[in-house]
Coordinates of C-alpha atoms in Angstrom, one line a residue:
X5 CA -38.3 -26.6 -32.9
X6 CA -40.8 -27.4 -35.4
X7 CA -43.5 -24.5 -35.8
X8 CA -46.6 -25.2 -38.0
X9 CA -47.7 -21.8 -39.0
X10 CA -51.3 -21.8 -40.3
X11 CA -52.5 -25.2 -39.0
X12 CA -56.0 -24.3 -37.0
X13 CA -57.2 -28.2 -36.5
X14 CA -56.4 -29.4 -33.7
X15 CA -56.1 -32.8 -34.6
X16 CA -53.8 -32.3 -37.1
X17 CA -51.8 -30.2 -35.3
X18 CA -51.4 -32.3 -32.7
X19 CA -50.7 -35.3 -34.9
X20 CA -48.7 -34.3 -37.6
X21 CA -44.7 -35.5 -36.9
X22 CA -41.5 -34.4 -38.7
X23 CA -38.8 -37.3 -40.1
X24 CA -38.1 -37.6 -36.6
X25 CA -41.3 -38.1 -35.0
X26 CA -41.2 -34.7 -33.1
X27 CA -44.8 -32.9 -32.7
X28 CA -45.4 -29.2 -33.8
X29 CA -44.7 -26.9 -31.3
X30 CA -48.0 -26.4 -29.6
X31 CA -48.9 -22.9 -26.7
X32 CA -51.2 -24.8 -24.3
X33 CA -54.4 -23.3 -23.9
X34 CA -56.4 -26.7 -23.6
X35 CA -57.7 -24.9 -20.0
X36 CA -59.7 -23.0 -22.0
X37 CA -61.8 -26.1 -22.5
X38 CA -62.5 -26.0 -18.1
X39 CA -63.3 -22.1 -18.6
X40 CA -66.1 -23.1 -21.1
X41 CA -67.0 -25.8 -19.1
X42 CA -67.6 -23.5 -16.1
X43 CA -69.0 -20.5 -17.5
X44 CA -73.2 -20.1 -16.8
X45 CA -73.7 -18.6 -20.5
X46 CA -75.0 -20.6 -22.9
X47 CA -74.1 -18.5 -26.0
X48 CA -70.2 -17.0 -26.2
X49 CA -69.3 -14.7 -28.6
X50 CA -65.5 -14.3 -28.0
X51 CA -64.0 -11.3 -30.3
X52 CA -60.6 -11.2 -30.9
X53 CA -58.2 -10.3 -33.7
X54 CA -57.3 -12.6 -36.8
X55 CA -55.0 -14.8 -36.3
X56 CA -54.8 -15.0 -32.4
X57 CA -56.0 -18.2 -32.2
X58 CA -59.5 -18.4 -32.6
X59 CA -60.0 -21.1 -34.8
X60 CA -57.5 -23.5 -33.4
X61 CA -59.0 -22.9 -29.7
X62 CA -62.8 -24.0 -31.5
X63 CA -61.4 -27.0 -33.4
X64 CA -59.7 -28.0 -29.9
X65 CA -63.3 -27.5 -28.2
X66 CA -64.9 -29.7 -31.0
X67 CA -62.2 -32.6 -30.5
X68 CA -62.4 -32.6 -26.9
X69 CA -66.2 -32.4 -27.0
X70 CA -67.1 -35.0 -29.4
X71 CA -64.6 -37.3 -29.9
X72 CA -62.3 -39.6 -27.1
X73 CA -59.0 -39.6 -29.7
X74 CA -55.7 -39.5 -27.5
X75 CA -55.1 -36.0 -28.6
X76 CA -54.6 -34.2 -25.1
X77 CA -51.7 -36.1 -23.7
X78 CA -49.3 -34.0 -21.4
X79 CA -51.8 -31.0 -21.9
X80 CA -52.9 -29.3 -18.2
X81 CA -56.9 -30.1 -19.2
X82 CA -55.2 -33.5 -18.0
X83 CA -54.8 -32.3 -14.2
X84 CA -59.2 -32.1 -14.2
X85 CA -59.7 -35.5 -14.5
X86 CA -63.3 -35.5 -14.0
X87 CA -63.6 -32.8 -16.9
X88 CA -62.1 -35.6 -18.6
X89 CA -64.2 -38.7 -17.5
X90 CA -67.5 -36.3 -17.6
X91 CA -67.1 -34.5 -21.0
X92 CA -64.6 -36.0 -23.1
X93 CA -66.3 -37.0 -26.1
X94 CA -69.9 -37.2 -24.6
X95 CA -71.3 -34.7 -26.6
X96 CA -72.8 -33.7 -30.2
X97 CA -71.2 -31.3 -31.8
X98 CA -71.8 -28.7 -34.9
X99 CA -68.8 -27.0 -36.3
X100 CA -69.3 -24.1 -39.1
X101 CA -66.3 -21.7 -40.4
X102 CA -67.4 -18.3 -42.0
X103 CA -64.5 -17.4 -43.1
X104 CA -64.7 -18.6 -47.0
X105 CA -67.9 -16.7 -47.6
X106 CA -66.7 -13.6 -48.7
X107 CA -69.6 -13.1 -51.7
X108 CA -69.8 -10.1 -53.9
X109 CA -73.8 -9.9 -54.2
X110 CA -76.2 -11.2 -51.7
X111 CA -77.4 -14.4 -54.0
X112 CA -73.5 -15.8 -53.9
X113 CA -73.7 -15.1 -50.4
X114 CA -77.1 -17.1 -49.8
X115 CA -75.7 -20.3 -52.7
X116 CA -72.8 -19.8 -50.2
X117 CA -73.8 -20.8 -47.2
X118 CA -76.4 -23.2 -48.4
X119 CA -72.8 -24.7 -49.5
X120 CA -71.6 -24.8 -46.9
X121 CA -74.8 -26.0 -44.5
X122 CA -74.9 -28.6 -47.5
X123 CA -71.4 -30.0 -46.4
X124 CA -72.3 -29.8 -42.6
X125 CA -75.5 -32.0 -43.6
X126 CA -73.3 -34.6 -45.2
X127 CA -70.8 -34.9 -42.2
X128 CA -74.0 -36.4 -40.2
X129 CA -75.0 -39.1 -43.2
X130 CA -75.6 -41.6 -40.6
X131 CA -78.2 -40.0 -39.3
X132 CA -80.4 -41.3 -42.3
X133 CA -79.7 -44.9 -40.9
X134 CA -80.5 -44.1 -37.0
X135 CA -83.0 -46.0 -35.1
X136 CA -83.5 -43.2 -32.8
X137 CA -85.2 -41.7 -35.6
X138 CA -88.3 -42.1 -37.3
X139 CA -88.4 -42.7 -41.2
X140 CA -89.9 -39.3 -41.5
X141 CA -86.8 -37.5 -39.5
X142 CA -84.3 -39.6 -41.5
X143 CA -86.5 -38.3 -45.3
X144 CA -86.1 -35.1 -43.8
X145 CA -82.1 -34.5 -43.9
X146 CA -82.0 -35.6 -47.6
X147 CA -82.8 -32.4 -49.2
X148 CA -79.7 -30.3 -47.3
X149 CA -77.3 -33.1 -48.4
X150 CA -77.2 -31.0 -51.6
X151 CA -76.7 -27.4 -52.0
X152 CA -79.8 -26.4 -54.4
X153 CA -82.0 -27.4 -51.0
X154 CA -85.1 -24.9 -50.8
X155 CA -84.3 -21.5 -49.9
X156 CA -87.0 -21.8 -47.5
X157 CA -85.3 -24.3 -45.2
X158 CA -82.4 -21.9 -44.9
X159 CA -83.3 -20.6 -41.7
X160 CA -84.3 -23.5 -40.0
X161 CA -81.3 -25.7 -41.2
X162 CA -78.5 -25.4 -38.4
X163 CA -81.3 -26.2 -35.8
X164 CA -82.8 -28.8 -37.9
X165 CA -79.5 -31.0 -37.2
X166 CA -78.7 -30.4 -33.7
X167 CA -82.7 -31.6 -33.0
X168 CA -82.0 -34.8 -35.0
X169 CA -78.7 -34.6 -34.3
X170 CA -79.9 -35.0 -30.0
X171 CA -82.9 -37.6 -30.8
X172 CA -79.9 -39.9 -31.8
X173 CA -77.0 -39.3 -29.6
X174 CA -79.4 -38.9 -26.5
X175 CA -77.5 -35.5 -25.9
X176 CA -77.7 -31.8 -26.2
X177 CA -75.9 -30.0 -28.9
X178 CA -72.5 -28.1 -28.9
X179 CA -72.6 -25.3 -31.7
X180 CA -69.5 -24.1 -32.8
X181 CA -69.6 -20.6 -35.1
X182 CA -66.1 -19.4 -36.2
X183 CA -65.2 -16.1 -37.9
X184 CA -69.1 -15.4 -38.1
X185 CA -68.4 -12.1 -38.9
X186 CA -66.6 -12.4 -42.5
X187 CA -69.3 -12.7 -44.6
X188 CA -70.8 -9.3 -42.5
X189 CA -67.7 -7.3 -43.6
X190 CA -67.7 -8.3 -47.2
X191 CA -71.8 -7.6 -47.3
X192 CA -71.0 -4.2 -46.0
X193 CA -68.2 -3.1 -48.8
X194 CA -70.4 -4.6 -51.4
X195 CA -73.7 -3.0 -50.5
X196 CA -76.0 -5.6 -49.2
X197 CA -74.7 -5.4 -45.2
X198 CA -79.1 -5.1 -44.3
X199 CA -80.2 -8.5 -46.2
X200 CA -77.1 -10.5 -45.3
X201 CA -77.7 -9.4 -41.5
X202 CA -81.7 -10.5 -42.2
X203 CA -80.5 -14.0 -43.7
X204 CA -77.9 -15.1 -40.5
X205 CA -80.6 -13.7 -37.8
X206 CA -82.7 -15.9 -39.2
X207 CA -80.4 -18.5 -39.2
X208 CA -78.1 -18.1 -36.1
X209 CA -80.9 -16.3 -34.4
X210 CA -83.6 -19.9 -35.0
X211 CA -80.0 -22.5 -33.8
X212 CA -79.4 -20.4 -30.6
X213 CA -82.3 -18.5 -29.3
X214 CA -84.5 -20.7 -27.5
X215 CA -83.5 -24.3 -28.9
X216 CA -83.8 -27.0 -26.7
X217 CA -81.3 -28.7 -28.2
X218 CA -78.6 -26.7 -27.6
X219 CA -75.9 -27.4 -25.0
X220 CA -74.0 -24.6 -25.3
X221 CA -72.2 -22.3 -28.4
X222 CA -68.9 -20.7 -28.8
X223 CA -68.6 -18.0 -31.6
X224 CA -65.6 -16.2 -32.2
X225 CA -65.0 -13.4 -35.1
X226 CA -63.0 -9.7 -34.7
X227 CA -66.1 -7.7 -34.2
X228 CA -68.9 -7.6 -31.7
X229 CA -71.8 -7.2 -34.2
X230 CA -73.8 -10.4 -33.9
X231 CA -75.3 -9.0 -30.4
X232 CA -75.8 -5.7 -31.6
X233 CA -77.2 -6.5 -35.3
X234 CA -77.8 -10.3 -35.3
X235 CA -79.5 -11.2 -32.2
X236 CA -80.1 -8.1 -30.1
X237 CA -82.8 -10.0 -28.5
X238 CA -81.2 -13.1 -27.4
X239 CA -80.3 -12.9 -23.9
X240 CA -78.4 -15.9 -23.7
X241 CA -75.5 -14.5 -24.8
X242 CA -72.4 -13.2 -23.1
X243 CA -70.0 -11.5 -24.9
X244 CA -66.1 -11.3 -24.1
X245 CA -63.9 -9.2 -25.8
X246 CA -60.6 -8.1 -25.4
X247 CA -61.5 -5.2 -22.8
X248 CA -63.0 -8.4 -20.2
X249 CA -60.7 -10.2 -18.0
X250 CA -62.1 -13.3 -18.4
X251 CA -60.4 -15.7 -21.6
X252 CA -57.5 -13.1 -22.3
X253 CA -54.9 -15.6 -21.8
X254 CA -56.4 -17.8 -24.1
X255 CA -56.2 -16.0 -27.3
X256 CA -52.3 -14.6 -28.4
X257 CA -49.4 -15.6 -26.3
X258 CA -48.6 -14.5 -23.1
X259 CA -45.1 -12.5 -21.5
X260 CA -44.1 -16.1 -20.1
X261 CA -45.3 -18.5 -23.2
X262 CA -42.9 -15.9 -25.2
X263 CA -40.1 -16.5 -23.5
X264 CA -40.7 -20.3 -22.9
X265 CA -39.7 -20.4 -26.7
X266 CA -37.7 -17.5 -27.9
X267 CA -34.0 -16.8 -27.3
X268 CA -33.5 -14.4 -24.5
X269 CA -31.5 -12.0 -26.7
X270 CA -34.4 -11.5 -29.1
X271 CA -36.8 -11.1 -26.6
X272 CA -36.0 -7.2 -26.7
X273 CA -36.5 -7.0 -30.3
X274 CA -39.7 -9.1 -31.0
X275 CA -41.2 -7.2 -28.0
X276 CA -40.5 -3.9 -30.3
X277 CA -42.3 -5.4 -33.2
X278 CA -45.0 -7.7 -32.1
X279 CA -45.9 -6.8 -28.1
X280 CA -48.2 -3.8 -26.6
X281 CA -51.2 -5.5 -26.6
X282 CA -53.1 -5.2 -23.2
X283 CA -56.7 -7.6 -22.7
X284 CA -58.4 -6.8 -19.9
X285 CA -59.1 -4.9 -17.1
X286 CA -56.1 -6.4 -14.9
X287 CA -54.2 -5.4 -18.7
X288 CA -52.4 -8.5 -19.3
X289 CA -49.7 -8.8 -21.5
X290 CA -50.3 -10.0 -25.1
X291 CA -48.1 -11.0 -28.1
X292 CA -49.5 -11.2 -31.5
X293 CA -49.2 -15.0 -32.1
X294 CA -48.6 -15.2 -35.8
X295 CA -46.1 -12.7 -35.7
X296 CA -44.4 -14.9 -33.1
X297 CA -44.3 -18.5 -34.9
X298 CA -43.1 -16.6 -38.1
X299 CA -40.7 -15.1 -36.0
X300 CA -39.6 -18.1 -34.6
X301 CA -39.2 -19.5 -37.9
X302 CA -37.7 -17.7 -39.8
X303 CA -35.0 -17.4 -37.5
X304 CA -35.9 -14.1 -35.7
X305 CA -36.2 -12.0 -39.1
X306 CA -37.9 -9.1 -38.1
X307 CA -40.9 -7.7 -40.7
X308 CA -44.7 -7.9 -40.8
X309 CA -45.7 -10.8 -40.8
X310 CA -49.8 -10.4 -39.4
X311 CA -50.9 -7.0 -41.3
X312 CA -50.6 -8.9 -44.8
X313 CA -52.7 -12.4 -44.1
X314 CA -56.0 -10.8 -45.2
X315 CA -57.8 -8.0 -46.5
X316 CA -58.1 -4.7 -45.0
X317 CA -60.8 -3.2 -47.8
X318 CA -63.0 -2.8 -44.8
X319 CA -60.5 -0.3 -43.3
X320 CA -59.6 1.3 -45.8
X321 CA -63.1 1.4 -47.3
X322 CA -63.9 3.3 -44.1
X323 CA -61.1 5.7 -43.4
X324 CA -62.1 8.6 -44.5
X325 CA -60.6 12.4 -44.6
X326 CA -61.9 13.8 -41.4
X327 CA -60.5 10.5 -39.8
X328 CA -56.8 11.9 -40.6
X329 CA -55.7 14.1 -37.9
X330 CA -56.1 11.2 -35.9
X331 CA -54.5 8.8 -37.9
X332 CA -51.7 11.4 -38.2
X333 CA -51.3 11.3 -34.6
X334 CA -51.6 7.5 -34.6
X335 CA -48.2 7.0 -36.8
X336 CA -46.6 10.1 -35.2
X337 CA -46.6 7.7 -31.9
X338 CA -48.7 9.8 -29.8
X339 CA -52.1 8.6 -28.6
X340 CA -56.0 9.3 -29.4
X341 CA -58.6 10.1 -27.0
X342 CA -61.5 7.8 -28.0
X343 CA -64.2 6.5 -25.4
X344 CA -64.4 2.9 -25.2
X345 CA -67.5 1.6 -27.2
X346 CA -67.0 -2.1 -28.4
X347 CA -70.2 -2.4 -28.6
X348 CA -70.8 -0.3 -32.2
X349 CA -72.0 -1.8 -35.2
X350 CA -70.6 -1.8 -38.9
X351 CA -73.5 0.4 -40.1
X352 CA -71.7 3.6 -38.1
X353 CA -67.6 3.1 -39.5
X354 CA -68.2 5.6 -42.1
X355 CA -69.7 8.5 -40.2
X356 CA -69.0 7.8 -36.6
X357 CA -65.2 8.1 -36.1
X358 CA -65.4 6.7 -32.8
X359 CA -66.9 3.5 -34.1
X360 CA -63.9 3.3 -36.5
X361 CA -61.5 3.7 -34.1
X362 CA -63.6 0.9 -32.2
X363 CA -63.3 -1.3 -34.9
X364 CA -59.5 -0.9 -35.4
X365 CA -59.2 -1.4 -31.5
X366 CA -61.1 -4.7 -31.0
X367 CA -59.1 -5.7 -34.5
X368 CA -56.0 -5.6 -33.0
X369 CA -54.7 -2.1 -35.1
X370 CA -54.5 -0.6 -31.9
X371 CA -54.3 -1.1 -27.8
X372 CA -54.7 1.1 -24.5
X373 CA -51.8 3.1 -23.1
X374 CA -51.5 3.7 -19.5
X375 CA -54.4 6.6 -18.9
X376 CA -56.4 4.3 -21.2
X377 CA -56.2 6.1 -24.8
X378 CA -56.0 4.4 -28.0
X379 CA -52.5 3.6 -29.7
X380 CA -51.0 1.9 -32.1
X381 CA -49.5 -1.0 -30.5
X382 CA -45.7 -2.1 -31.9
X383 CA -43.6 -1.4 -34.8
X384 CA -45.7 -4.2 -37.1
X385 CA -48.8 -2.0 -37.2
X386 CA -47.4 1.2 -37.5
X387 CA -46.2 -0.1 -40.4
X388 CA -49.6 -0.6 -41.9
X389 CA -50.9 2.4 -40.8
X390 CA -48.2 3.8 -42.9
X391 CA -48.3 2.1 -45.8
X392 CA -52.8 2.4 -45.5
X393 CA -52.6 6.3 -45.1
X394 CA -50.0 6.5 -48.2
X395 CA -51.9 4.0 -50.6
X396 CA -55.3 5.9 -49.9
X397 CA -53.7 9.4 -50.5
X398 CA -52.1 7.8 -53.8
X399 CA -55.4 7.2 -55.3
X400 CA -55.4 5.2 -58.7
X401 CA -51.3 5.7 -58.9
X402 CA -50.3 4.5 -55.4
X403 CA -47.0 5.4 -53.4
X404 CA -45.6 6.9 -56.8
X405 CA -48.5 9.5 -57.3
X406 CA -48.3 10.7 -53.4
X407 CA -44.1 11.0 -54.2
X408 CA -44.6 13.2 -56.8
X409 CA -47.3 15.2 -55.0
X410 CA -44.5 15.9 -51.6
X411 CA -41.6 16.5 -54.3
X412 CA -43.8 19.1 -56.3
X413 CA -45.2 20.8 -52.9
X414 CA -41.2 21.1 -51.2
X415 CA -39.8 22.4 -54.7
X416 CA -42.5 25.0 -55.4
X417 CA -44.2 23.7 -58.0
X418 CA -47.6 25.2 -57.8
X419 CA -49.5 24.4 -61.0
X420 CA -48.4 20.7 -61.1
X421 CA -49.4 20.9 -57.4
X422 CA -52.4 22.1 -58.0
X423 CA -53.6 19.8 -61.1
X424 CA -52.8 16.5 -59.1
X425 CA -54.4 17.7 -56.0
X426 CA -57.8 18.1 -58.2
X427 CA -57.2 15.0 -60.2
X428 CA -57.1 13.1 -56.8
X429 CA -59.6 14.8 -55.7
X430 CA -62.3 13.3 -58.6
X431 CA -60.7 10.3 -58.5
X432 CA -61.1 9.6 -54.6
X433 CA -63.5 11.8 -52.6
X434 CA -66.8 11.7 -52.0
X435 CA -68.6 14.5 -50.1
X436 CA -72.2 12.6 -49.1
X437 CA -71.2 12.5 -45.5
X438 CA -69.5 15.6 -44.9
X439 CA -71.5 18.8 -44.4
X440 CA -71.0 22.1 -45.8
X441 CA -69.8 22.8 -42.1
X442 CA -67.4 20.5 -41.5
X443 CA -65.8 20.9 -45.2
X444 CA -62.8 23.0 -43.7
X445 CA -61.9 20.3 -41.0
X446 CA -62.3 17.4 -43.8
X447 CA -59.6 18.9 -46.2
X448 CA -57.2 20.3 -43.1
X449 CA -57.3 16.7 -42.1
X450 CA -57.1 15.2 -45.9
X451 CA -54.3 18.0 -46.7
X452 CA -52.9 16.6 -43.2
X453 CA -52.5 12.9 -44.4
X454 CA -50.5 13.5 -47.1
X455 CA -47.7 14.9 -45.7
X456 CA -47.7 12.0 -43.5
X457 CA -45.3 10.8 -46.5
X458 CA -42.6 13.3 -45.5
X459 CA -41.8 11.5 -42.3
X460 CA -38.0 10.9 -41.4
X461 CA -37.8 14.3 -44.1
X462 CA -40.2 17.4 -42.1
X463 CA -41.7 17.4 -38.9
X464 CA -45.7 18.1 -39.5
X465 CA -47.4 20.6 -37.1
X466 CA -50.9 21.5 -37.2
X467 CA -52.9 24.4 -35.5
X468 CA -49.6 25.9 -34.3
X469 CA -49.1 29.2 -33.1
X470 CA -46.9 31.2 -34.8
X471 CA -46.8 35.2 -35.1
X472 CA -50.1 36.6 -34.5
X473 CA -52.2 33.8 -35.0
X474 CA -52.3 29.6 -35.9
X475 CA -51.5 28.5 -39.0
X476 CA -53.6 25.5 -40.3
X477 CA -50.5 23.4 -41.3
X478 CA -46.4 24.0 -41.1
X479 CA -44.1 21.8 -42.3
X480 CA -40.5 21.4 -40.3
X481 CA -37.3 20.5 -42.6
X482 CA -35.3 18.3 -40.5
X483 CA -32.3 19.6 -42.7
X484 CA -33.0 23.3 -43.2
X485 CA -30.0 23.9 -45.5
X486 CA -31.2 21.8 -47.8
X487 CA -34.8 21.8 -47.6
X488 CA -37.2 24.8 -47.3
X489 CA -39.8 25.2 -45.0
X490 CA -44.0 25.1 -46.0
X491 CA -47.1 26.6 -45.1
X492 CA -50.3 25.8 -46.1
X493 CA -53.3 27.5 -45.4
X494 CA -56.6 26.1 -46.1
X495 CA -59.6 28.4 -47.3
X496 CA -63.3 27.7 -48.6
X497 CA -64.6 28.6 -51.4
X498 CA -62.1 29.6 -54.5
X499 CA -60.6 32.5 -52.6
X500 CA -56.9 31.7 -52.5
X501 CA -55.3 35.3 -52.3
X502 CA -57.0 35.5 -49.0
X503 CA -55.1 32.9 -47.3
X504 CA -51.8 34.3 -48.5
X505 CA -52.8 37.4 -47.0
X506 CA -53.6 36.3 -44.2
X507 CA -50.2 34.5 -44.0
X508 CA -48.5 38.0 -44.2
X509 CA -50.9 39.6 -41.9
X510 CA -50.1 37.5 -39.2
X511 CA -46.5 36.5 -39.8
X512 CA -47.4 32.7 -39.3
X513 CA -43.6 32.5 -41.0
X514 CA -41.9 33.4 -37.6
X515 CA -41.9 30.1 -36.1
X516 CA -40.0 28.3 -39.2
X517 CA -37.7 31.4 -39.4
X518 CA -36.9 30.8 -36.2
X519 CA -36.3 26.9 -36.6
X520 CA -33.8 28.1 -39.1
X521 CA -35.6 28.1 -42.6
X522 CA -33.8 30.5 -44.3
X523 CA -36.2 29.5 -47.2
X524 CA -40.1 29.0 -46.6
X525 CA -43.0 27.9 -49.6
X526 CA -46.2 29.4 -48.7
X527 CA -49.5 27.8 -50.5
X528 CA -52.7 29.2 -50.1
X529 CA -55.4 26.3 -50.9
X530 CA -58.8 27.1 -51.8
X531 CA -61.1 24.5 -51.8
X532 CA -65.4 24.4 -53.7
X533 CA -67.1 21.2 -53.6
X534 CA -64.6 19.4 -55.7
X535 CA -63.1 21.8 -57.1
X536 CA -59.2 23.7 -56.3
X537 CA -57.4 26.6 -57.1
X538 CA -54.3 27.6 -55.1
X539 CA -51.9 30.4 -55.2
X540 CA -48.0 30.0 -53.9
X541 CA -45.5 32.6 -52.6
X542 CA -41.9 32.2 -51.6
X543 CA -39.9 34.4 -48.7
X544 CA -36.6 33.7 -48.6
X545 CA -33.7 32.0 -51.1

């Protein structure tokens, strides 16, 4: 079968033949066009990860709306033939992809999308030779033909078109908004996340809030944001993410469109690597869709394939130390227990942990377990949990500074221990959000993390009771004869001796001498501001 990976127009998609005249391999969801049809809403935003379809499912909408080309053939939209003789190409309709403006500094940003309204402007040209409109209407669209149009007119543009764009066609509008939320993320990392959220409610907020042009709009992206931060006030919109029954079959591919097209003896395999996803209430089986196709395709190699087709700065940007007992848990395959709040906004990701874990949820990093707690979903993500936790802890060096760091910590090395825990340190922490109070959690957690590299080598406990007390972190060799086993005990301030006597006092070594470590590395870690000091003891040979 021929797979077209990448390919989000419809049209072409549907189109495009090999030497043989064989179409690409296409996952009906052209019902998705009746569900639109029928829904009451006027605005959609429909969240969902990248790359589960989005932008193919909007292209289809356009095509279907506004144009009668024999693209649906042998699709099910077919059995509705009214939908067919009553909407096919009857309608307007306004497309717009967000997903190219990815600006550094709010002016690129603003020449950005003035680019790209420019290019929208020029799709209608033949607009400035209507008779429905008057010579003053027609004068009017030839300033957004080019991008240096007035600033001023920035706002209005979008809803500008769609009232000449109905004088002429004798219709309402369809508005089409893809991946809205793009240029939000990059405005965030970059510092200008306030006036980029003032320049599209101005825009998006004048094209969909009371317009009497409007037929309907679909707008897809990962996040939820526009209701909360662009439009709180517009209450004709109805938002479905992936926690709402309704559309869940549309985006990703379902338990039964899987194994329509993959071999039953890899079904067990790329179920490992690619399932757990549950949308909905009524928790419907998902598989991630890009996975799937480059599955398919490269004839069932298993390896990531969706963690690497875009940035994660945003992620990373907001995973922060006291975010790492969590994340800890995450990759050790147990669950988190974080309410539900797909509501939050970007401004929170840094200091509310809850709205991180939010954000990785409705991005597809993680999914629901039975009792409803968060979890990683299959083998693919774990794997970028991994390799995010590793490449954070490795600061300027990467994977080969965090290496160096475990291999210094099992072999007793305290001073070089000590100098590249203070050099990492400077070089990655900042201390703006985290209280004086909550210091000792933030480095248990950040101390936490980067053992995470010693997986498949120790087993990492935390908080464990052992002796006459619970020490903050104990580290299991799965091959005692060979490697010893660590404590660490984390202290404030630049007191270090304390924590190794308080090791002694309370015999927090039992539990590893019972494991069988005839050998055990004790470090005392002491930590001021951004400064470290640490002192190291050995029991054992």
């Amino acid at each position: 079968m021929r797979y077209a990976i990448g390919i989000d127009d419809f049209k072409q998609l549907r189109t495009s033949l090999d030497s043989k005249g064989n179409r690409s391999f296409y996952c009906d969801k052209s019902l998705f066009i009746r569900d639109v049809i029928d829904d009451g809403s006027a605005v959609l935003l429909l969240p969902r990860p990248r790359r589960f379809g989005k932008s193919l499912n909007l292209s289809m909408l356009k095509y279907f709306m506004g144009s009668d080309e024999p693209l649906f053939e042998g699709l099910a939209i077919e059995q509705y033939p009214e939908i067919l003789a009553g909407w096919r190409g009857k309608f307007p309709v306004v497309m717009l992809g967000f997903k190219g403006l990815k600006a550094d500094t709010f002016g690129d940003l603003q020449a950005s999308l003035k680019g790209l309204i420019a290019s929208c402007f020029r799709d209608y040209e033949y607009l400035t030779e209507s008779d429905q409109l008057s010579d003053l209407s027609k004068k009017s669209i030839l300033p957004y033909f080019s991008r240096d149009f007035p600033t001023i007119d920035l706002g209005p543009s979008l809803m500008h078109l769609t009232k000449l764009l109905e004088k002429h066609h004798g219709q309402k509008v369809w508005v089409l908004i893809d991946e809205y939320d793009t240029p939000l993320q990059h405005a965030y990392l970059n510092g200008f996340f306030p006036e980029a959220v003032a320049l599209f409610k101005q825009v998006l907020g004048a094209v969909l809030k009371s317009n009497t042009s409007l037929y309907k709009a679909v707008i897809t992206g990962i996040t939820r944001s526009f209701k909360e931060s662009l439009s709180p006030d517009l209450n004709n919109i109805r938002v479905y993410d992936i926690t709402q029954n309704a559309y869940a079959n549309y985006f990703g591919f379902t338990e039964e469109e899987v194994g329509a097209v993959c071999p039953a003896e890899h079904l067990q395999e790329l179920k490992s690597w690619y399932n757990g996803y549950h949308f909905g209430k009524s928790r419907l089986t998902i598989y991630n869709p890009w996975s799937i196709l480059n599955f398919l395709s490269n004839h069932f190699d298993l390896r990531p394939y969706w963690i690497n087709t875009s940035s994660n700065d945003l992620i990373q940007d907001c995973l922060t130390a006291d975010k790492l007992p969590d994340a800890h848990k995450l990759i050790q395959r147990d669950s988190i227990d974080i309410p539900i709040e797909p509501h939050t906004v970007m401004s929170d990701l840094r200091e509310n942990a809850y709205s991180f874990w939010n954000l990785l949820f409705i991005s597809g990093y993680l999914t629901l377990d039975a009792e409803g707690k968060m979890m990683i979903p299959n083998r693919e993500v774990a794997y970028f949990f991994e390799k995010t936790v590793t490449a954070w802890f490795g600061g300027k060096q990467k994977e080969r500074f965090l290496n160096e760091f475990l291999e210094d910590l099992i072999w007793g090395n305290a001073l070089e221990l000590q100098s590249k825990l203070q050099q990492l340190i400077l070089e990655t922490l900042s201390f703006h959000d985290v209280t004086e109070r909550k210091q000792e959690s933030f480095y248990h957690g950040f101390l936490l993390g980067m053992t995470l590299g010693l997986r498949g080598r120790y087993t990492v406990k935390s908080n464990r009771e052992s002796g006459y007390g619970r020490y903050d972190l104990g580290l299991y060799p799965l091959n005692p004869l060979k490697d010893p086993g660590i404590l660490i005990e984390v202290k404030m301030g630049l007191d270090a001796a304390a924590g190794l006597e308080q090791v002694e006092e309370k015999a927090y070594y039992q539990d590893l001498q019972t494991a069988g470590c005839s050998k055990i590395q004790t470090y005392s870690i002491a930590f001021d501001g951004k400064r470290v000091s640490s002192l190291y003891a050995c029991k054992g040979h």
